[in-house]
Short mmCIF file of C-alpha atoms in Angstrom, two decimals:
data_model
loop_
_atom_site.label_atom_id
_atom_site.label_comp_id
_atom_site.label_asym_id
_atom_site.label_seq_id
_atom_site.Cartn_x
_atom_site.Cartn_y
_atom_site.Cartn_z
CA UNK A 1 88.85 157.88 231.42
CA UNK A 2 85.44 156.97 232.70
CA UNK A 3 84.99 154.66 235.64
CA UNK A 4 83.01 152.24 233.52
CA UNK A 5 86.04 151.72 231.27
CA UNK A 6 88.08 150.08 234.01
CA UNK A 7 85.33 147.75 235.24
CA UNK A 8 85.84 144.11 234.18
CA UNK A 9 83.65 142.93 231.35
CA UNK A 10 81.19 140.06 231.70
CA UNK A 11 83.44 137.70 229.71
CA UNK A 12 86.37 138.46 231.99
CA UNK A 13 84.28 137.70 235.05
CA UNK A 14 83.14 134.41 233.54
CA UNK A 15 86.72 133.48 232.68
CA UNK A 16 87.74 133.70 236.33
CA UNK A 17 86.86 130.36 237.86
CA UNK A 18 85.95 130.28 241.53
CA UNK A 19 88.34 128.33 243.73
CA UNK A 20 87.38 124.71 244.17
CA UNK A 21 86.47 123.96 247.74
CA UNK A 22 87.59 120.54 248.89
CA UNK A 23 85.95 118.91 251.86
CA UNK A 24 87.70 116.99 254.61
CA UNK A 25 86.05 113.85 253.28
CA UNK A 26 87.93 114.15 249.99
CA UNK A 27 91.26 114.51 251.78
CA UNK A 28 90.46 111.50 253.92
CA UNK A 29 89.59 109.43 250.83
CA UNK A 30 92.85 110.50 249.15
CA UNK A 31 94.80 109.58 252.27
CA UNK A 32 93.15 106.15 252.44
CA UNK A 33 93.83 105.54 248.74
CA UNK A 34 97.45 106.60 249.22
CA UNK A 35 97.90 104.28 252.19
CA UNK A 36 96.19 101.45 250.29
CA UNK A 37 98.51 102.01 247.33
CA UNK A 38 101.56 101.83 249.60
CA UNK A 39 100.25 98.63 251.21
CA UNK A 40 99.87 97.05 247.75
CA UNK A 41 103.25 98.19 246.44
CA UNK A 42 105.33 97.34 249.52
CA UNK A 43 105.39 93.53 249.00
CA UNK A 44 106.55 94.03 245.42
CA UNK A 45 109.15 96.58 246.47
CA UNK A 46 110.38 94.27 249.23
CA UNK A 47 110.58 91.36 246.77
CA UNK A 48 112.72 93.38 244.36
CA UNK A 49 114.83 94.71 247.22
CA UNK A 50 115.51 91.21 248.57
CA UNK A 51 116.43 89.98 245.10
CA UNK A 52 119.20 92.59 244.99
CA UNK A 53 120.72 91.63 248.36
CA UNK A 54 123.60 89.37 249.26
CA UNK A 55 122.74 86.38 251.51
CA UNK A 56 124.05 88.10 254.64
CA UNK A 57 121.75 91.11 253.99
CA UNK A 58 118.50 89.21 253.55
CA UNK A 59 117.36 89.67 257.13
CA UNK A 60 118.37 93.31 257.12
CA UNK A 61 115.15 95.34 257.28
CA UNK A 62 116.48 98.10 255.05
CA UNK A 63 114.44 98.53 251.88
CA UNK A 64 117.46 99.79 249.92
CA UNK A 65 120.35 97.27 250.04
CA UNK A 66 123.72 98.52 251.27
CA UNK A 67 125.51 96.66 248.47
CA UNK A 68 123.06 95.99 245.61
CA UNK A 69 123.98 93.08 243.34
CA UNK A 70 122.59 91.33 240.28
CA UNK A 71 124.42 88.09 241.04
CA UNK A 72 121.14 86.50 242.13
CA UNK A 73 119.57 87.20 238.72
CA UNK A 74 122.64 85.83 236.97
CA UNK A 75 122.54 82.66 239.05
CA UNK A 76 118.82 82.06 238.54
CA UNK A 77 118.83 82.80 234.81
CA UNK A 78 121.82 80.53 234.24
CA UNK A 79 120.10 77.71 236.15
CA UNK A 80 118.51 75.45 233.55
CA UNK A 81 115.86 74.30 236.00
CA UNK A 82 114.30 77.73 236.32
CA UNK A 83 114.12 78.08 232.54
CA UNK A 84 112.27 74.76 232.33
CA UNK A 85 109.84 75.76 235.08
CA UNK A 86 109.26 79.09 233.39
CA UNK A 87 108.47 77.47 230.01
CA UNK A 88 106.15 74.94 231.67
CA UNK A 89 104.19 77.77 233.27
CA UNK A 90 104.02 79.69 229.99
CA UNK A 91 102.72 76.67 228.06
CA UNK A 92 100.12 75.76 230.68
CA UNK A 93 98.90 79.33 231.27
CA UNK A 94 98.63 80.17 227.55
CA UNK A 95 96.79 76.97 226.58
CA UNK A 96 94.32 77.19 229.46
CA UNK A 97 93.68 80.87 228.73
CA UNK A 98 92.93 80.21 225.05
CA UNK A 99 90.77 77.23 225.98
CA UNK A 100 88.72 79.28 228.44
CA UNK A 101 88.25 82.12 225.98
CA UNK A 102 86.91 79.72 223.34
CA UNK A 103 84.88 77.20 225.32
CA UNK A 104 83.57 79.45 228.12
CA UNK A 105 82.37 81.99 225.57
CA UNK A 106 80.81 79.27 223.42
CA UNK A 107 78.91 77.75 226.35
CA UNK A 108 77.89 81.19 227.62
CA UNK A 109 76.65 82.17 224.17
CA UNK A 110 74.67 78.94 223.84
CA UNK A 111 73.02 79.33 227.25
CA UNK A 112 72.23 82.98 226.53
CA UNK A 113 71.02 83.03 222.92
CA UNK A 114 69.47 79.60 222.41
CA UNK A 115 66.20 78.55 223.98
CA UNK A 116 66.03 74.83 224.75
CA UNK A 117 64.52 72.75 227.56
CA UNK A 118 66.64 72.58 230.69
CA UNK A 119 69.06 75.42 229.89
CA UNK A 120 68.37 77.13 233.22
CA UNK A 121 68.96 73.87 235.08
CA UNK A 122 72.26 73.44 233.23
CA UNK A 123 73.26 77.02 234.06
CA UNK A 124 72.43 76.57 237.76
CA UNK A 125 74.35 73.29 237.81
CA UNK A 126 77.39 75.06 236.35
CA UNK A 127 77.12 77.86 238.91
CA UNK A 128 76.76 75.38 241.77
CA UNK A 129 80.28 74.12 241.11
CA UNK A 130 81.58 77.52 242.26
CA UNK A 131 80.53 76.61 245.79
CA UNK A 132 82.78 73.52 245.88
CA UNK A 133 86.23 74.27 247.38
CA UNK A 134 89.16 73.31 245.20
CA UNK A 135 90.60 71.19 248.02
CA UNK A 136 87.58 68.86 247.79
CA UNK A 137 88.18 68.30 244.08
CA UNK A 138 91.85 67.43 244.34
CA UNK A 139 91.27 63.76 245.19
CA UNK A 140 88.78 63.10 242.31
CA UNK A 141 91.11 64.93 239.93
CA UNK A 142 94.06 62.82 241.07
CA UNK A 143 92.13 59.54 240.73
CA UNK A 144 91.02 60.54 237.24
CA UNK A 145 94.56 61.55 236.25
CA UNK A 146 95.94 58.28 237.57
CA UNK A 147 93.29 56.24 235.77
CA UNK A 148 93.95 57.88 232.41
CA UNK A 149 97.73 58.06 232.80
CA UNK A 150 97.86 61.84 233.00
CA UNK A 151 100.14 62.08 236.03
CA UNK A 152 103.30 64.13 235.54
CA UNK A 153 102.16 65.56 232.20
CA UNK A 154 100.99 68.87 230.77
CA UNK A 155 97.50 67.50 230.23
CA UNK A 156 97.29 66.35 233.84
CA UNK A 157 98.13 69.85 235.07
CA UNK A 158 95.84 71.64 232.62
CA UNK A 159 92.62 69.62 232.39
CA UNK A 160 90.93 70.97 235.58
CA UNK A 161 91.23 74.54 234.30
CA UNK A 162 90.47 74.19 230.60
CA UNK A 163 86.92 75.40 231.31
CA UNK A 164 85.62 77.29 234.33
CA UNK A 165 82.19 77.99 235.75
CA UNK A 166 83.17 81.58 236.47
CA UNK A 167 84.16 82.13 232.84
CA UNK A 168 80.88 80.66 231.61
CA UNK A 169 78.89 82.88 233.96
CA UNK A 170 80.89 85.98 232.99
CA UNK A 171 80.48 85.40 229.26
CA UNK A 172 76.78 84.60 229.55
CA UNK A 173 76.14 87.85 231.36
CA UNK A 174 78.01 89.85 228.74
CA UNK A 175 76.28 88.09 225.85
CA UNK A 176 73.00 89.26 227.38
CA UNK A 177 74.00 92.79 226.26
CA UNK A 178 74.40 91.74 222.61
CA UNK A 179 71.21 92.74 220.70
CA UNK A 180 69.36 89.82 219.13
CA UNK A 181 68.70 91.99 216.07
CA UNK A 182 72.40 91.77 215.15
CA UNK A 183 72.24 88.00 215.27
CA UNK A 184 69.04 87.85 213.22
CA UNK A 185 70.57 90.12 210.59
CA UNK A 186 73.58 87.80 210.38
CA UNK A 187 71.30 84.79 209.93
CA UNK A 188 69.49 86.58 207.11
CA UNK A 189 72.89 87.20 205.49
CA UNK A 190 73.46 83.45 205.45
CA UNK A 191 75.93 82.99 208.33
CA UNK A 192 75.72 79.78 210.32
CA UNK A 193 75.63 79.80 214.12
CA UNK A 194 79.38 79.32 214.60
CA UNK A 195 80.11 82.17 212.22
CA UNK A 196 77.62 84.39 214.05
CA UNK A 197 79.23 83.55 217.38
CA UNK A 198 82.75 84.20 216.12
CA UNK A 199 82.22 87.13 213.73
CA UNK A 200 79.32 89.02 215.31
CA UNK A 201 78.98 88.21 219.01
CA UNK A 202 82.62 87.79 220.05
CA UNK A 203 83.82 91.24 218.86
CA UNK A 204 81.05 92.85 220.91
CA UNK A 205 82.22 91.30 224.20
CA UNK A 206 85.95 92.07 224.00
CA UNK A 207 86.04 93.65 227.50
CA UNK A 208 84.71 90.41 228.97
CA UNK A 209 87.18 88.33 226.97
CA UNK A 210 90.05 90.54 228.16
CA UNK A 211 88.95 90.27 231.81
CA UNK A 212 88.56 86.50 231.48
CA UNK A 213 92.01 86.19 229.90
CA UNK A 214 93.62 88.13 232.75
CA UNK A 215 91.88 86.10 235.47
CA UNK A 216 92.58 82.72 233.88
CA UNK A 217 96.22 83.48 233.05
CA UNK A 218 96.97 84.78 236.54
CA UNK A 219 95.13 81.88 238.17
CA UNK A 220 97.05 79.24 236.24
CA UNK A 221 100.36 81.08 236.48
CA UNK A 222 100.20 81.23 240.28
CA UNK A 223 98.57 77.80 240.83
CA UNK A 224 100.46 75.75 243.38
CA UNK A 225 98.45 72.98 245.05
CA UNK A 226 97.34 70.99 242.01
CA UNK A 227 100.62 71.21 240.04
CA UNK A 228 102.46 70.14 243.20
CA UNK A 229 100.25 67.06 243.60
CA UNK A 230 100.05 65.91 239.99
CA UNK A 231 103.75 66.30 239.10
CA UNK A 232 106.52 63.95 240.20
CA UNK A 233 109.59 64.94 238.21
CA UNK A 234 111.31 68.34 238.62
CA UNK A 235 111.25 68.73 234.83
CA UNK A 236 107.45 69.14 234.93
CA UNK A 237 107.36 71.66 237.78
CA UNK A 238 105.80 75.06 237.22
CA UNK A 239 107.39 78.24 238.57
CA UNK A 240 105.59 78.29 241.98
CA UNK A 241 106.31 74.60 242.60
CA UNK A 242 109.87 74.87 241.36
CA UNK A 243 110.66 77.89 243.51
CA UNK A 244 109.44 76.11 246.64
CA UNK A 245 111.69 73.13 245.93
CA UNK A 246 114.51 75.45 244.94
CA UNK A 247 114.30 77.10 248.32
CA UNK A 248 114.57 73.76 250.12
CA UNK A 249 117.63 72.77 248.12
CA UNK A 250 119.28 76.14 248.73
CA UNK A 251 118.57 76.02 252.47
CA UNK A 252 115.82 78.66 252.18
CA UNK A 253 117.85 81.07 250.08
CA UNK A 254 115.31 83.88 250.17
CA UNK A 255 117.35 86.09 247.88
CA UNK A 256 117.14 83.44 245.12
CA UNK A 257 113.47 82.73 245.73
CA UNK A 258 112.63 86.43 245.54
CA UNK A 259 114.71 86.73 242.39
CA UNK A 260 112.76 83.95 240.73
CA UNK A 261 109.50 85.48 241.92
CA UNK A 262 110.50 88.88 240.52
CA UNK A 263 111.30 87.37 237.12
CA UNK A 264 108.06 85.38 237.11
CA UNK A 265 105.98 88.56 237.52
CA UNK A 266 107.06 89.81 234.08
CA UNK A 267 104.57 87.69 232.05
CA UNK A 268 101.69 88.69 234.33
CA UNK A 269 102.52 92.36 233.86
CA UNK A 270 102.67 91.89 230.09
CA UNK A 271 99.30 90.14 230.02
CA UNK A 272 97.71 92.87 232.14
CA UNK A 273 99.14 95.68 230.02
CA UNK A 274 98.06 94.00 226.76
CA UNK A 275 94.50 93.16 227.79
CA UNK A 276 93.60 96.10 230.04
CA UNK A 277 93.29 98.43 227.04
CA UNK A 278 90.41 96.32 225.74
CA UNK A 279 88.66 96.62 229.10
CA UNK A 280 89.19 100.40 229.21
CA UNK A 281 88.04 100.77 225.61
CA UNK A 282 84.92 98.76 226.36
CA UNK A 283 84.10 100.90 229.39
CA UNK A 284 84.57 104.08 227.36
CA UNK A 285 82.40 102.83 224.50
CA UNK A 286 79.71 101.74 226.96
CA UNK A 287 79.71 105.25 228.43
CA UNK A 288 79.39 106.81 224.99
CA UNK A 289 76.51 104.52 224.07
CA UNK A 290 74.74 105.33 227.32
#
């Protein structure tokens, strides 16, 4: 056998990939990401852990309970008050989310695709409301609710969040990426402006709609200050307000409060899982187009 017969061929040499050299910077970034992930997960893990503890174990700093129990979940789920708070939060969060998706996108589309005198002034005025702290708006909201008889009602809780300046800004920026040629072609086909907005423009900004839905739902689901002020009867409480009062009645029963908090995170997880795929799909499609 000749010596040349045992030498590796060119294809074999190409098939052998050189070892990937990783710098210390990459390891440091991975370590920081790992520590950040632990810092984000620990409050959730501690919440679930506390919800599985007996009252005498609450102040025990062990993450894994010595005697895990589901009695707290049974107690909370059988309490009719929590069910009412949960349904109130669902109704308010869903209605405000749908309202923001419709009206914020409609206003953003109008400010983006229609040219009329004063549209920039209107847009700046809408953005300027983002600089006003919510605490400064509570008193005008309360006076308005009292004047119109909206206290202790769904409408009184929802009306401040039915439209948002952030949502309008977000949708306007995304509508900027929609080509005007698509809209002109739809007008030539005989569609009116509402049909163009709904059938042509809206499907092209699904990532923005998904992001807006997540932000609005989470914001209204976790809202505390305004629902606490505008509601008087326990039957109208939302989950955050109800849990705070529930803790006072139970002499700060942290195991029950954490149980209610753990249950209340389920809708937020569902909303995130449902809508994040639209965001990911939009990012992927944007990369393919680029």
